[in-house]
Coordinates of C-alpha atoms in Angstrom, one line a residue:
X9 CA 8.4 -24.4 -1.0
X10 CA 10.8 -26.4 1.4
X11 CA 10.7 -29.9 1.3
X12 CA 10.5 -30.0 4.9
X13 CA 7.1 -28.7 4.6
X14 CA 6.3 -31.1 2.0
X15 CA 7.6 -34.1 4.0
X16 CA 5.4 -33.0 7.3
X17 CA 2.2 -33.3 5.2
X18 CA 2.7 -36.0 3.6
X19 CA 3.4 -38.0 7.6
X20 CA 0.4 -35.9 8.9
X21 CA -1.7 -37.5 6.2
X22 CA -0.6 -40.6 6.8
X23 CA -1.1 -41.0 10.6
X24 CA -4.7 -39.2 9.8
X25 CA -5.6 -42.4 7.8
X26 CA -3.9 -44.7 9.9
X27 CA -5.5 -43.4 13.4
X28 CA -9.1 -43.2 11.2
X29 CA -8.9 -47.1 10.0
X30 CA -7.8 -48.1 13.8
X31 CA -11.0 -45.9 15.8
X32 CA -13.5 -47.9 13.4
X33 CA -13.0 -51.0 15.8
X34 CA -13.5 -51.4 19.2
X35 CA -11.8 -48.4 22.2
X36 CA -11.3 -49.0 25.0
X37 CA -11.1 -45.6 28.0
X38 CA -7.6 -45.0 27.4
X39 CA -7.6 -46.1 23.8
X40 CA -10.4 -43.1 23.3
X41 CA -8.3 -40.5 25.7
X42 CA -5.6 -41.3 23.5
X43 CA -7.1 -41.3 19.8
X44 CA -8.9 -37.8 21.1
X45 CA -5.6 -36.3 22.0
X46 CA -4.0 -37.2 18.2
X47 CA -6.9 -36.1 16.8
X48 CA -6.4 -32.5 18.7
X49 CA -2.7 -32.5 17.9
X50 CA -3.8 -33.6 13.6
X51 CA -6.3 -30.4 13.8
X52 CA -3.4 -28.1 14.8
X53 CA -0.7 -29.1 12.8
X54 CA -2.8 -29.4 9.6
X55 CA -3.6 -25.9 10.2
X56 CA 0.1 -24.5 10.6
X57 CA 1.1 -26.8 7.5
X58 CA -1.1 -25.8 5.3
X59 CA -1.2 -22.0 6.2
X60 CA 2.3 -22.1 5.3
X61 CA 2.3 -24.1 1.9
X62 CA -0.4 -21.5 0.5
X63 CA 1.5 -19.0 1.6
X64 CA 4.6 -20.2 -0.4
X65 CA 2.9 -22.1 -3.5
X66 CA 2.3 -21.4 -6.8
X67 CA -1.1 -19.8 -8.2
X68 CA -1.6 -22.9 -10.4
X69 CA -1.9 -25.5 -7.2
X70 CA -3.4 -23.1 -4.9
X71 CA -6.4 -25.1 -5.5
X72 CA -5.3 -28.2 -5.2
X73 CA -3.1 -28.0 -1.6
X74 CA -7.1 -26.2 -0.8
X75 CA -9.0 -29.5 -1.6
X76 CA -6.1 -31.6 -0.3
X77 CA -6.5 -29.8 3.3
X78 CA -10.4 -30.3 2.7
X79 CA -9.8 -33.9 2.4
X80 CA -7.6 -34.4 5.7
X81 CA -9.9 -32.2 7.6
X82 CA -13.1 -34.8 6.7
X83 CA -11.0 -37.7 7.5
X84 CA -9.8 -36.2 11.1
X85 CA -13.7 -35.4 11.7
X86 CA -14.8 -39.3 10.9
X87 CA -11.9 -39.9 13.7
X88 CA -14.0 -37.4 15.9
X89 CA -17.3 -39.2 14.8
X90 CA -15.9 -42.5 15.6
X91 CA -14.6 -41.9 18.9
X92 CA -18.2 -39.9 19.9
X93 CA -20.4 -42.8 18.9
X94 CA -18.6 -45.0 21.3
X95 CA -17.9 -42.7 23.9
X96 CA -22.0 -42.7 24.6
X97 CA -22.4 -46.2 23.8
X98 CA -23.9 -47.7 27.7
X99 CA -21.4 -49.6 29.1
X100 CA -20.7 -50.8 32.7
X101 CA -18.1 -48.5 32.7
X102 CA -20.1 -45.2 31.6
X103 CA -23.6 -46.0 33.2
X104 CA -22.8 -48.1 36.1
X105 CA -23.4 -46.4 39.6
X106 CA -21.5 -48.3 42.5
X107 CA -23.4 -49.4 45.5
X108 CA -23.1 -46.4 47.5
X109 CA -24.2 -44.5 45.0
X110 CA -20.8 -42.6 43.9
X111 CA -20.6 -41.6 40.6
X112 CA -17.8 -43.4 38.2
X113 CA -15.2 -41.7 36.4
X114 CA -16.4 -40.9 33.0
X115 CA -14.2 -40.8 30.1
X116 CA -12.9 -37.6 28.9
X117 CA -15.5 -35.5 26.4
X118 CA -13.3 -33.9 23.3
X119 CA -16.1 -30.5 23.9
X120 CA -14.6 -26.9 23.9
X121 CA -14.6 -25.3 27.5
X122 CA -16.6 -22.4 28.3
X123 CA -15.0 -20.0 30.1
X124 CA -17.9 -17.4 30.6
X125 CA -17.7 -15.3 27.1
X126 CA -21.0 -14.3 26.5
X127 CA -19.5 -14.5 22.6
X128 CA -19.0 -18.4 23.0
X129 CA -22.0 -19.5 25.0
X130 CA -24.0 -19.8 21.7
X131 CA -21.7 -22.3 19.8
X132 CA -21.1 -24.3 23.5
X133 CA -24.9 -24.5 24.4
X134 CA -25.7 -26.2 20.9
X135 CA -22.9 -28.7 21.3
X136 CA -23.2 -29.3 24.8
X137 CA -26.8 -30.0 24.2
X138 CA -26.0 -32.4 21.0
X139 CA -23.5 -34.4 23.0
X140 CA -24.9 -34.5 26.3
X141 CA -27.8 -32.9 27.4
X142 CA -30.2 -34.9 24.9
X143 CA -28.1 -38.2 25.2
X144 CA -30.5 -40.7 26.3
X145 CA -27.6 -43.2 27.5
X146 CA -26.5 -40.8 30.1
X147 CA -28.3 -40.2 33.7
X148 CA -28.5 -36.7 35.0
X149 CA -25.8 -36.9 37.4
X150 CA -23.3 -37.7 34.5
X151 CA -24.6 -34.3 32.2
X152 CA -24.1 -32.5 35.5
X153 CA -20.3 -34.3 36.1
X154 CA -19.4 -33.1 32.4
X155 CA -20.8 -30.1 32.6
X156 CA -18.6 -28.9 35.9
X157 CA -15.6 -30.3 33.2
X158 CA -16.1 -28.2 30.3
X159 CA -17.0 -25.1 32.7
X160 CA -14.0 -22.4 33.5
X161 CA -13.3 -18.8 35.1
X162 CA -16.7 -17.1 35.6
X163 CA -18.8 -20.1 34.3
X164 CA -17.4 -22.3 36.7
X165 CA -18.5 -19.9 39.4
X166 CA -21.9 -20.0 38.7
X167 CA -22.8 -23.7 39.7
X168 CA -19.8 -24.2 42.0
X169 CA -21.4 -25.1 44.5
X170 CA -24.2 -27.0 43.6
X171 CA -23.6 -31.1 44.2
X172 CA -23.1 -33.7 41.4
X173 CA -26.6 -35.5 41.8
X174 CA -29.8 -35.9 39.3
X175 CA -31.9 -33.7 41.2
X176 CA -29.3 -31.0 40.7
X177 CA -28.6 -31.4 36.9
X178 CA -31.7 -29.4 35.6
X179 CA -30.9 -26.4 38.3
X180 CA -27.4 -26.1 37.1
X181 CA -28.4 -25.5 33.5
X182 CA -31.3 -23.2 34.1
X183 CA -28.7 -21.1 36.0
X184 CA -26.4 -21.1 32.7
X185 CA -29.0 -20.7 31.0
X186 CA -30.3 -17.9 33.4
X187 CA -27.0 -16.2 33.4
X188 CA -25.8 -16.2 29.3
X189 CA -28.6 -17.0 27.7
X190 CA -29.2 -13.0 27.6
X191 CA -30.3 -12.5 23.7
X192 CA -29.7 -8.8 24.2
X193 CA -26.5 -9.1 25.4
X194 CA -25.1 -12.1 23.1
X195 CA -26.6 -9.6 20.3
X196 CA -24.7 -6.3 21.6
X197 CA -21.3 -8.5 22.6
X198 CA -21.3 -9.7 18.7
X199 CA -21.8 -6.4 17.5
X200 CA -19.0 -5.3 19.4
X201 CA -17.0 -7.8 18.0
X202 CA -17.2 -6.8 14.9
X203 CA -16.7 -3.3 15.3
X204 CA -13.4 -4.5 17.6
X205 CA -11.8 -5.9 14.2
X206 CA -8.5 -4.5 13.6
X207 CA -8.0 -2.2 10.3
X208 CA -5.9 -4.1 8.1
X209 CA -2.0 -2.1 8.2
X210 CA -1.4 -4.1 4.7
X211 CA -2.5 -6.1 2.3
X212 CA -1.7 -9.7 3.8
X213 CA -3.8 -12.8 2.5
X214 CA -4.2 -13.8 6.2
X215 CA -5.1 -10.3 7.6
X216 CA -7.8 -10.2 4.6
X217 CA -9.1 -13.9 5.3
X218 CA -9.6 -13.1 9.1
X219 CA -11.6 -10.0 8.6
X220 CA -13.8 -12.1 6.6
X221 CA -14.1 -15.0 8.8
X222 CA -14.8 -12.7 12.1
X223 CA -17.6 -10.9 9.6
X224 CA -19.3 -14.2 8.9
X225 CA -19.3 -15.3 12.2
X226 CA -21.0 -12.3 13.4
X227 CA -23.7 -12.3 11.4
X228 CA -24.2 -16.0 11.6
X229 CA -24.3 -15.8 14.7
X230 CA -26.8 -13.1 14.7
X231 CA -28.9 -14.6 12.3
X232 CA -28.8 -17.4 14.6
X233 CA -30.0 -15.4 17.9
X234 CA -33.2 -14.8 15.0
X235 CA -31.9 -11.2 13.7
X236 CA -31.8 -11.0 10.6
X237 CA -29.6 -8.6 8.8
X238 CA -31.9 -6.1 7.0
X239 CA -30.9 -3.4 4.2
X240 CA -30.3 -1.0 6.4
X241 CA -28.3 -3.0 9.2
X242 CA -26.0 -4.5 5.6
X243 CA -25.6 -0.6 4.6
X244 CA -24.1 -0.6 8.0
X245 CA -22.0 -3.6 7.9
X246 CA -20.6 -2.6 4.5
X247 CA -19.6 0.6 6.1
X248 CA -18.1 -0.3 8.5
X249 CA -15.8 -3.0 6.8
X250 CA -14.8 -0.5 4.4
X251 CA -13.3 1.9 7.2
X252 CA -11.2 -1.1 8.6
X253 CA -9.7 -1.8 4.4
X254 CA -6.1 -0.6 4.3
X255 CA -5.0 2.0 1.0
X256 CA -4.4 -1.0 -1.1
X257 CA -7.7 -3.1 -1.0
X258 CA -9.7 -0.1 -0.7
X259 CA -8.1 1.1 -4.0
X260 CA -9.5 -2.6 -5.7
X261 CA -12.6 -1.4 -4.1
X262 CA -13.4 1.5 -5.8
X263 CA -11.9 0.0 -9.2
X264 CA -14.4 -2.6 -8.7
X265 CA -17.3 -0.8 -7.8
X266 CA -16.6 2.3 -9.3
X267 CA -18.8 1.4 -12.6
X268 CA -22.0 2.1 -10.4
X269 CA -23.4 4.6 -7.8
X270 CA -25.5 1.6 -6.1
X271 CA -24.1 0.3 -2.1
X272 CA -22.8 -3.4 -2.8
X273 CA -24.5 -5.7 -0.9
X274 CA -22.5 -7.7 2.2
X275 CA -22.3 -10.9 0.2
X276 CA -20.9 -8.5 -2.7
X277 CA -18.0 -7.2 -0.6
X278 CA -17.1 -10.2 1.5
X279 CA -16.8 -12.3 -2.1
X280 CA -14.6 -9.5 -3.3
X281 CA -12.7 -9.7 -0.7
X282 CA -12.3 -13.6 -0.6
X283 CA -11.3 -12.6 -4.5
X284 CA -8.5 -9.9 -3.1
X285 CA -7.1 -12.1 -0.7
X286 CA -6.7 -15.0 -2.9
X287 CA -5.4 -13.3 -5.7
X288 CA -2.3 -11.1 -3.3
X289 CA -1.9 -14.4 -2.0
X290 CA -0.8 -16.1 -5.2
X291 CA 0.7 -13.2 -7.0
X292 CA 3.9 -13.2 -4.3
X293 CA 4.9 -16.5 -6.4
X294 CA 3.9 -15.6 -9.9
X295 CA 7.0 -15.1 -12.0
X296 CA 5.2 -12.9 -14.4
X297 CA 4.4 -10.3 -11.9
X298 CA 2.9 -7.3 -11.5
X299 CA 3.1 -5.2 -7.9
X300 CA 1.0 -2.7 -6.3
X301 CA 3.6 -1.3 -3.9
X302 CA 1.8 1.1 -1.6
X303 CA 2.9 3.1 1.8
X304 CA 1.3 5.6 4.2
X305 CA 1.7 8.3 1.6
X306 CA 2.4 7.2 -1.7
X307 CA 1.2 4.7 -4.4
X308 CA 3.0 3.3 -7.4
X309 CA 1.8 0.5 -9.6
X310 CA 5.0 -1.4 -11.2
X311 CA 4.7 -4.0 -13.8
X312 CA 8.4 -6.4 -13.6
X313 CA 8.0 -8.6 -17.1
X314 CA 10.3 -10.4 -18.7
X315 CA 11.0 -10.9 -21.8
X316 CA 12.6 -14.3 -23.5
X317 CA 14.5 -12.9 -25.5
X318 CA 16.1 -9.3 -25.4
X319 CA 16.3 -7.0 -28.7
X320 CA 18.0 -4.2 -29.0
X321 CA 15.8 -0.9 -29.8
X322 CA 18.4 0.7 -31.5
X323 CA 19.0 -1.4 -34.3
X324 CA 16.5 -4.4 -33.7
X325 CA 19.1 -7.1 -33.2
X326 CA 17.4 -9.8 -31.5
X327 CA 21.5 -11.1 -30.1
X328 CA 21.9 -8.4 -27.6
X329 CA 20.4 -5.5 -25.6
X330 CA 20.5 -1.7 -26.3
X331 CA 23.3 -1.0 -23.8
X332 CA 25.7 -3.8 -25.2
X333 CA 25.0 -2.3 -28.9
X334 CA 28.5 -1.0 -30.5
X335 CA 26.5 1.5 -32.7
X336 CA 24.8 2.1 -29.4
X337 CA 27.8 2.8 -28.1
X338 CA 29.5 5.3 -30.4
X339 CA 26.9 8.0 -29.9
X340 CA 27.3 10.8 -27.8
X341 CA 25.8 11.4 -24.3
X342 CA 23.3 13.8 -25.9
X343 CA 22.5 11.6 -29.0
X344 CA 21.9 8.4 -27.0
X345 CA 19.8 11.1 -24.5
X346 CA 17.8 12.7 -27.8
X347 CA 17.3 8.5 -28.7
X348 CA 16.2 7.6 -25.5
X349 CA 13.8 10.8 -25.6
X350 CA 12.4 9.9 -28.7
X351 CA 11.4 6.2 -28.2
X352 CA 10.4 7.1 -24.9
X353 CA 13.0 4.7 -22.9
X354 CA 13.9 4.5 -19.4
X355 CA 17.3 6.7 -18.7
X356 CA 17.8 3.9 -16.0
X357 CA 17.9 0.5 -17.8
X358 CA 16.9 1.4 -21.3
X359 CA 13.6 -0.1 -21.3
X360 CA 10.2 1.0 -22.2
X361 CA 9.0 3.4 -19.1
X362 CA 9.6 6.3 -17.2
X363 CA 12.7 6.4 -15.2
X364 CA 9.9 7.4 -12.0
X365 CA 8.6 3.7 -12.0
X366 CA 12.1 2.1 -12.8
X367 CA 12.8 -0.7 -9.8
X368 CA 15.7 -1.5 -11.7
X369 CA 18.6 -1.4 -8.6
X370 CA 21.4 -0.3 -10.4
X371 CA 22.4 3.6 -10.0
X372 CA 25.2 5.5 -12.3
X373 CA 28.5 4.1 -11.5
X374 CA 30.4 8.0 -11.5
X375 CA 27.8 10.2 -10.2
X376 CA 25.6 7.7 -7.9
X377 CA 22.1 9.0 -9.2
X378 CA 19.1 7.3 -11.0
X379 CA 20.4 7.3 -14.6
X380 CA 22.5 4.8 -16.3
X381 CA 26.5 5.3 -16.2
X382 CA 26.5 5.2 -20.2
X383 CA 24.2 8.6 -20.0
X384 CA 26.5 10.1 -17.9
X385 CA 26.8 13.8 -18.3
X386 CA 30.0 15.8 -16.9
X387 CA 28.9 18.6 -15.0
X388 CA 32.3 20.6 -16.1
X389 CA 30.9 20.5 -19.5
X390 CA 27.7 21.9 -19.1
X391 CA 25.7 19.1 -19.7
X392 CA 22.8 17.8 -17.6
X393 CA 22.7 15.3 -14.8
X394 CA 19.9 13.5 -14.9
X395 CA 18.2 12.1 -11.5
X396 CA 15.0 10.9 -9.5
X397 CA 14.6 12.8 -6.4
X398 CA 11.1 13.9 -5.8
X399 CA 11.9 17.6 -4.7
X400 CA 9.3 20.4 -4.1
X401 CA 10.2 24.1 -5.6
X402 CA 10.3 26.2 -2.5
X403 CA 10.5 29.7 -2.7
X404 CA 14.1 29.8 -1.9
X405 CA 15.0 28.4 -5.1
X406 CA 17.7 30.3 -6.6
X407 CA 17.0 30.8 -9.9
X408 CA 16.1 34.0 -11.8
X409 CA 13.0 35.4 -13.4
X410 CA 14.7 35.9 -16.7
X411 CA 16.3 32.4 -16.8
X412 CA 14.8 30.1 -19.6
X413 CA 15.1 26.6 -20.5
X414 CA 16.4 26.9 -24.1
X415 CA 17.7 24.2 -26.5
X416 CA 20.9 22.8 -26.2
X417 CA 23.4 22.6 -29.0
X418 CA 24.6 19.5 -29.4
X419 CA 20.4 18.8 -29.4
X420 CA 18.1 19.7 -32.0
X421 CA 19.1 22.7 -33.5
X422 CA 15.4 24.0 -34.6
X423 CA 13.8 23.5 -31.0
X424 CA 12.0 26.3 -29.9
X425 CA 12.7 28.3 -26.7
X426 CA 10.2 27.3 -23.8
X427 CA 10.0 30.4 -21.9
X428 CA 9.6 29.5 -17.7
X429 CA 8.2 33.0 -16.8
X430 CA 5.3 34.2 -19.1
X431 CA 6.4 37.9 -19.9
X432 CA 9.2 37.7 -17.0
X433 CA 7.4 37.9 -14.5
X434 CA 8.1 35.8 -11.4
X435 CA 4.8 36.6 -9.8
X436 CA 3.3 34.5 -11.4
X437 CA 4.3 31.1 -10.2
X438 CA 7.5 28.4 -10.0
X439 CA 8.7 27.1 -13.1
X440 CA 7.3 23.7 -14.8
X441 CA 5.3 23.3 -11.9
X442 CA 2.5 20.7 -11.2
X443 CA -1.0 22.3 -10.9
X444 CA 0.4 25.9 -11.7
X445 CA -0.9 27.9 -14.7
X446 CA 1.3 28.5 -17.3
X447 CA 0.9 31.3 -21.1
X448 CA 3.1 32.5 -23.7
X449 CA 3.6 35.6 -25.2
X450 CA 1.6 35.8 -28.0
X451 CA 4.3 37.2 -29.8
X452 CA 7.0 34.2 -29.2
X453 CA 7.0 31.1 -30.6
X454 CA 7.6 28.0 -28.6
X455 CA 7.6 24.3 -27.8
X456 CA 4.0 22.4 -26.4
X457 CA 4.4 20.2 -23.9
X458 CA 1.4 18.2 -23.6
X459 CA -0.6 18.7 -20.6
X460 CA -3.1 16.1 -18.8
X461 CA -5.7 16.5 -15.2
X462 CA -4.6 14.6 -12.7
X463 CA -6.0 13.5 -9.1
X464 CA -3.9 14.4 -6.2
X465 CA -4.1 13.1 -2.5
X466 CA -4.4 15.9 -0.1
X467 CA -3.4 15.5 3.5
X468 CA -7.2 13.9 4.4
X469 CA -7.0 11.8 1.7
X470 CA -9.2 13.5 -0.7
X471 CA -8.6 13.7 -4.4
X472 CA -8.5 17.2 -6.3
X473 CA -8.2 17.8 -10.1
X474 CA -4.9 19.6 -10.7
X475 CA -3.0 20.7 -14.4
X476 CA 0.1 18.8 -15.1
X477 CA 2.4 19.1 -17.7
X478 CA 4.0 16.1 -19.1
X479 CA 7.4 16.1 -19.6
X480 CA 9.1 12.8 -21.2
X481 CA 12.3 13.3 -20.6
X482 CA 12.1 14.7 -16.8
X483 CA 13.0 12.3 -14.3
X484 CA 11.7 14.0 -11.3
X485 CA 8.3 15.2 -10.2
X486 CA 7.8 18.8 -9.6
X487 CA 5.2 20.6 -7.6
X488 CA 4.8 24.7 -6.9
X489 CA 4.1 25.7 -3.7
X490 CA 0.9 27.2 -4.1
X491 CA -0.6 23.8 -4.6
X492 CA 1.4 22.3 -1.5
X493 CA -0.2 24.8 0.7
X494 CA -3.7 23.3 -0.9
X495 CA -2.8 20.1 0.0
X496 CA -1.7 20.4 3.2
X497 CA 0.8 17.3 2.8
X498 CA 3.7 16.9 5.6
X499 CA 7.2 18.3 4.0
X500 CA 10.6 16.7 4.4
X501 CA 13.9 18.5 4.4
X502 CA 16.6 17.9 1.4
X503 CA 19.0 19.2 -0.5
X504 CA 18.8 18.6 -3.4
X505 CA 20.2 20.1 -7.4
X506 CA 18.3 19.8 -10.9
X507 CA 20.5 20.1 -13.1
X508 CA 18.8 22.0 -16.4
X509 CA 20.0 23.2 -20.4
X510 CA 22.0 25.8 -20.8
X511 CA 24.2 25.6 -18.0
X512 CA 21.7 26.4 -15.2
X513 CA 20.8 25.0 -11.9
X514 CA 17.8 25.0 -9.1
X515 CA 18.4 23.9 -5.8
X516 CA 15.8 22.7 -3.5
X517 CA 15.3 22.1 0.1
X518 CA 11.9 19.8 0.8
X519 CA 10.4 17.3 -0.4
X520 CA 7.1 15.2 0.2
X521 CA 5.2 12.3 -0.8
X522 CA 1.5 12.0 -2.2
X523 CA -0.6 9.6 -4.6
X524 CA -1.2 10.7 -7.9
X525 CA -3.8 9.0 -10.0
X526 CA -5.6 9.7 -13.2
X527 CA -9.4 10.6 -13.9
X528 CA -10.0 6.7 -14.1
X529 CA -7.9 6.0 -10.8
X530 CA -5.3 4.0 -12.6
X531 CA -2.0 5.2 -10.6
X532 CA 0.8 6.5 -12.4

């Protein structure tokens, strides 16, 4: 958080307390015109202030800049209190008439303007009528001189042309009243507002905030106008809030509410939301951090923690990491490959998750893909190159039906042959493929992988149940085309290689992007 910001805050609050000791005396006109316009300007600046210190502060003093704001705002609304109970207080210079019966010039009313939105004319009428219509002090021809002031655009029309006089008071606010005091139509012009909100395109604090506050003001103001909202009117309100959620909160949603099949109430999902909107504010600063990165088609959930101290899991030394360990260091490509397999490491930065979920930036320093430089396999001597592309199997890949993945020698001797195409026959579907059914001979021994059901985003959005087989050591996702038809997902072009045992190779030439989620909608 600058210190610019800091310093701004601490002057606002300041003049705030100095302006609110100085209105609790005597005003005079101008002293009030000018106490009114400060307290305008304090209003607007603590706004912009404080919107950008909880933007930029820490989760631990989010509430405590909150309450700080709370207590300016109280002090800047006794300055508005203060200036109010002396702007009606009769005085020669408020209530005098000269002797031709002209009307003095009144001091200036701090009151919003109506500008002829129906939306507004609830919140104006009440505090035109607290301020002015039932202020004793004031005659008839001054209501009707302040209410020509705070009237604008169509408004203003509507009682041009009547005279400032007493007589003429009670007509022009029957005609307001005449005009926008339509309960039908302040009823339809909220609803539309609401159903005008914006869907959120992210999952911004401030985007979040302001759906809530334009939802509470609706209703409020419904509930106001003497309609209630019912059960099946909230149905309808929940509904509708939920279509205007982007990805992100609407995956919160359904973690929150998955447990049961009952509709939240309204007060339900606008406290979640407060909840969300809070919580993504505060995690942009937290140090110990974990991100839900989402885009139009795909969701990843990454956890970034650090550790204080970093321990090598090769030999437990507690002095250095894995990749600055000399016995580390001395193994072969395939052993340190075969040692990362087995405790399940990262082939980017060594560290305990799949390479798929890595947002380490470093790349291999020789070859340029996602694997670390100290993995590096040769490609003149067979070995494998290991990297992240998300590729799709088209049927143009060239690879043979009597090609098999088979164990490599420098690996584990004993490993079983995993045979691609059940009984050679490439009929029956792309290799290692996502979703696709895979048997054995019966006859042949071979290696398990283990497999798990997944949920899989078609191009609607809908989840459907698909095989996968898991694959530790793969660092790229692979799909057959037979379940990208189901889907329906948009393809890109690439050109891409895998790189696989035994000297072989697949080439492929799209690729696409889709959410994948478990049973329990945890994404992996």
């Amino acid at each position: 958080m600058s210190k610019s910001v800091l310093n701004k805050k601490k002057s606002l609050k300041g003049n705030v307390t100095k302006i609110n000791d100085k209105v609790k005396d005597k005003l005079n006109d101008s002293e009030i015109q000018l106490y009114s316009k400060k307290c305008e300007q304090f209003s607007e600046d603590l706004s912009k202030i404080f919107d950008n210190i909880l933007s930029n502060c820490d989760d631990e003093e989010t509430d405590k800049f909150i309450e700080e704001q709370l207590s300016i705002q109280e002090d800047i609304d006794d300055i508005w209190l203060s200036i109010n109970s002396q702007l009606f207080k009769p005085n020669s210079a408020t209530v005098s008439r000269t002797s031709n019966g002209e009307i003095v010039k009144l001091p200036k009313l701090s009151l919003p303007s109506f500008n002829g939105n129906i939306q507004d004319w609830l919140s104006f009428n009440e505090l035109f009528k607290a301020s002015v219509h039932n202020n004793e002090n004031l005659t008839r021809s001054m209501k009707l001189q302040y209410l020509k002031g705070l009237l604008t655009g169509d408004a203003s029309r509507v009682i041009q042309s009547i005279t400032i006089s007493d007589a003429n008071y009670l007509t022009a606010w029957t005609l307001l009243e005449d005009r926008f005091s339509n309960k039908r139509d302040q009823v339809f012009a909220h609803l539309k507002r609401f159903m005008s909100i914006p869907a959120l395109q992210s999952d911004s604090a401030s985007s979040v905030l302001n759906l809530i506050d334009t939802t509470y003001e609706c209703v409020r103001s419904l509930q106001t106008l003497g309609y209630e909202v019912g059960q099946f009117a909230e149905v309808m309100f929940v509904y509708m809030l939920l279509q205007k959620l982007d990805a992100s909160s609407k995956l919160w949603f359904e973690r929150e509410f998955n447990k049961g099949k009952e509709i939240p109430s309204l007060k339900e999902l606008l406290d979640f939301l407060k909840n969300y909107a809070r919580t993504s504010q505060s995690s942009r600063t937290s140090t110990n951090l974990k991100r839900n990165v989402y885009s139009k088609n795909t969701s990843l959930v990454i956890s970034n923690v650090k550790n204080s101290k970093p321990k090598c899991a090769f030999c437990n030394n507690e002095n250095h990491a894995i990749y600055k360990c000399e016995e580390f260091l001395k193994l072969s490509v395939n052993d340190k490959v075969l040692f990362l397999k087995q405790k399940s490491l990262c082939f980017n930065c060594f560290k305990g998750h799949n390479a798929r979920i890595c947002n380490a930036k470093g790349n291999c320093k020789r070859c340029f893909k996602r694997h670390n430089t100290l993995i590096h396999f040769d490609q003149g001597r067979n070995a494998t190159s290991f990297g992240t592309t998300s590729v799709n199997i088209r049927d143009e890949v060239n690879l043979e039906p009597s090609q098999q993945v088979s164990n490599h020698s420098s690996l584990n001797p004993a490993a079983k042959t995993f045979q691609m195409f059940p009984n050679n026959d490439p009929s029956f579907g792309s290799p290692l493929l996502l979703g696709e059914r895979s048997s054995y001979k019966d006859s042949e021994k071979c290696v398990l992988l283990s497999t798990a059901t997944l949920l899989i985003s078609n191009s609607e959005g809908e989840s459907l149940p698909v095989k996968a087989i898991l694959d530790s050591g793969a660092c790229c996702n692979l799909i057959s085309e037979n379940l990208v038809g189901l889907l329906g997902v948009e393809r890109q072009i690439t050109d891409a290689v895998i790189f696989c045992l035994n000297d072989t190779s697949v080439r492929v030439k799209t690729q696409l992007k889709t959410d994948i989620s478990n049973l329990t909608g945890d994404y992996i």
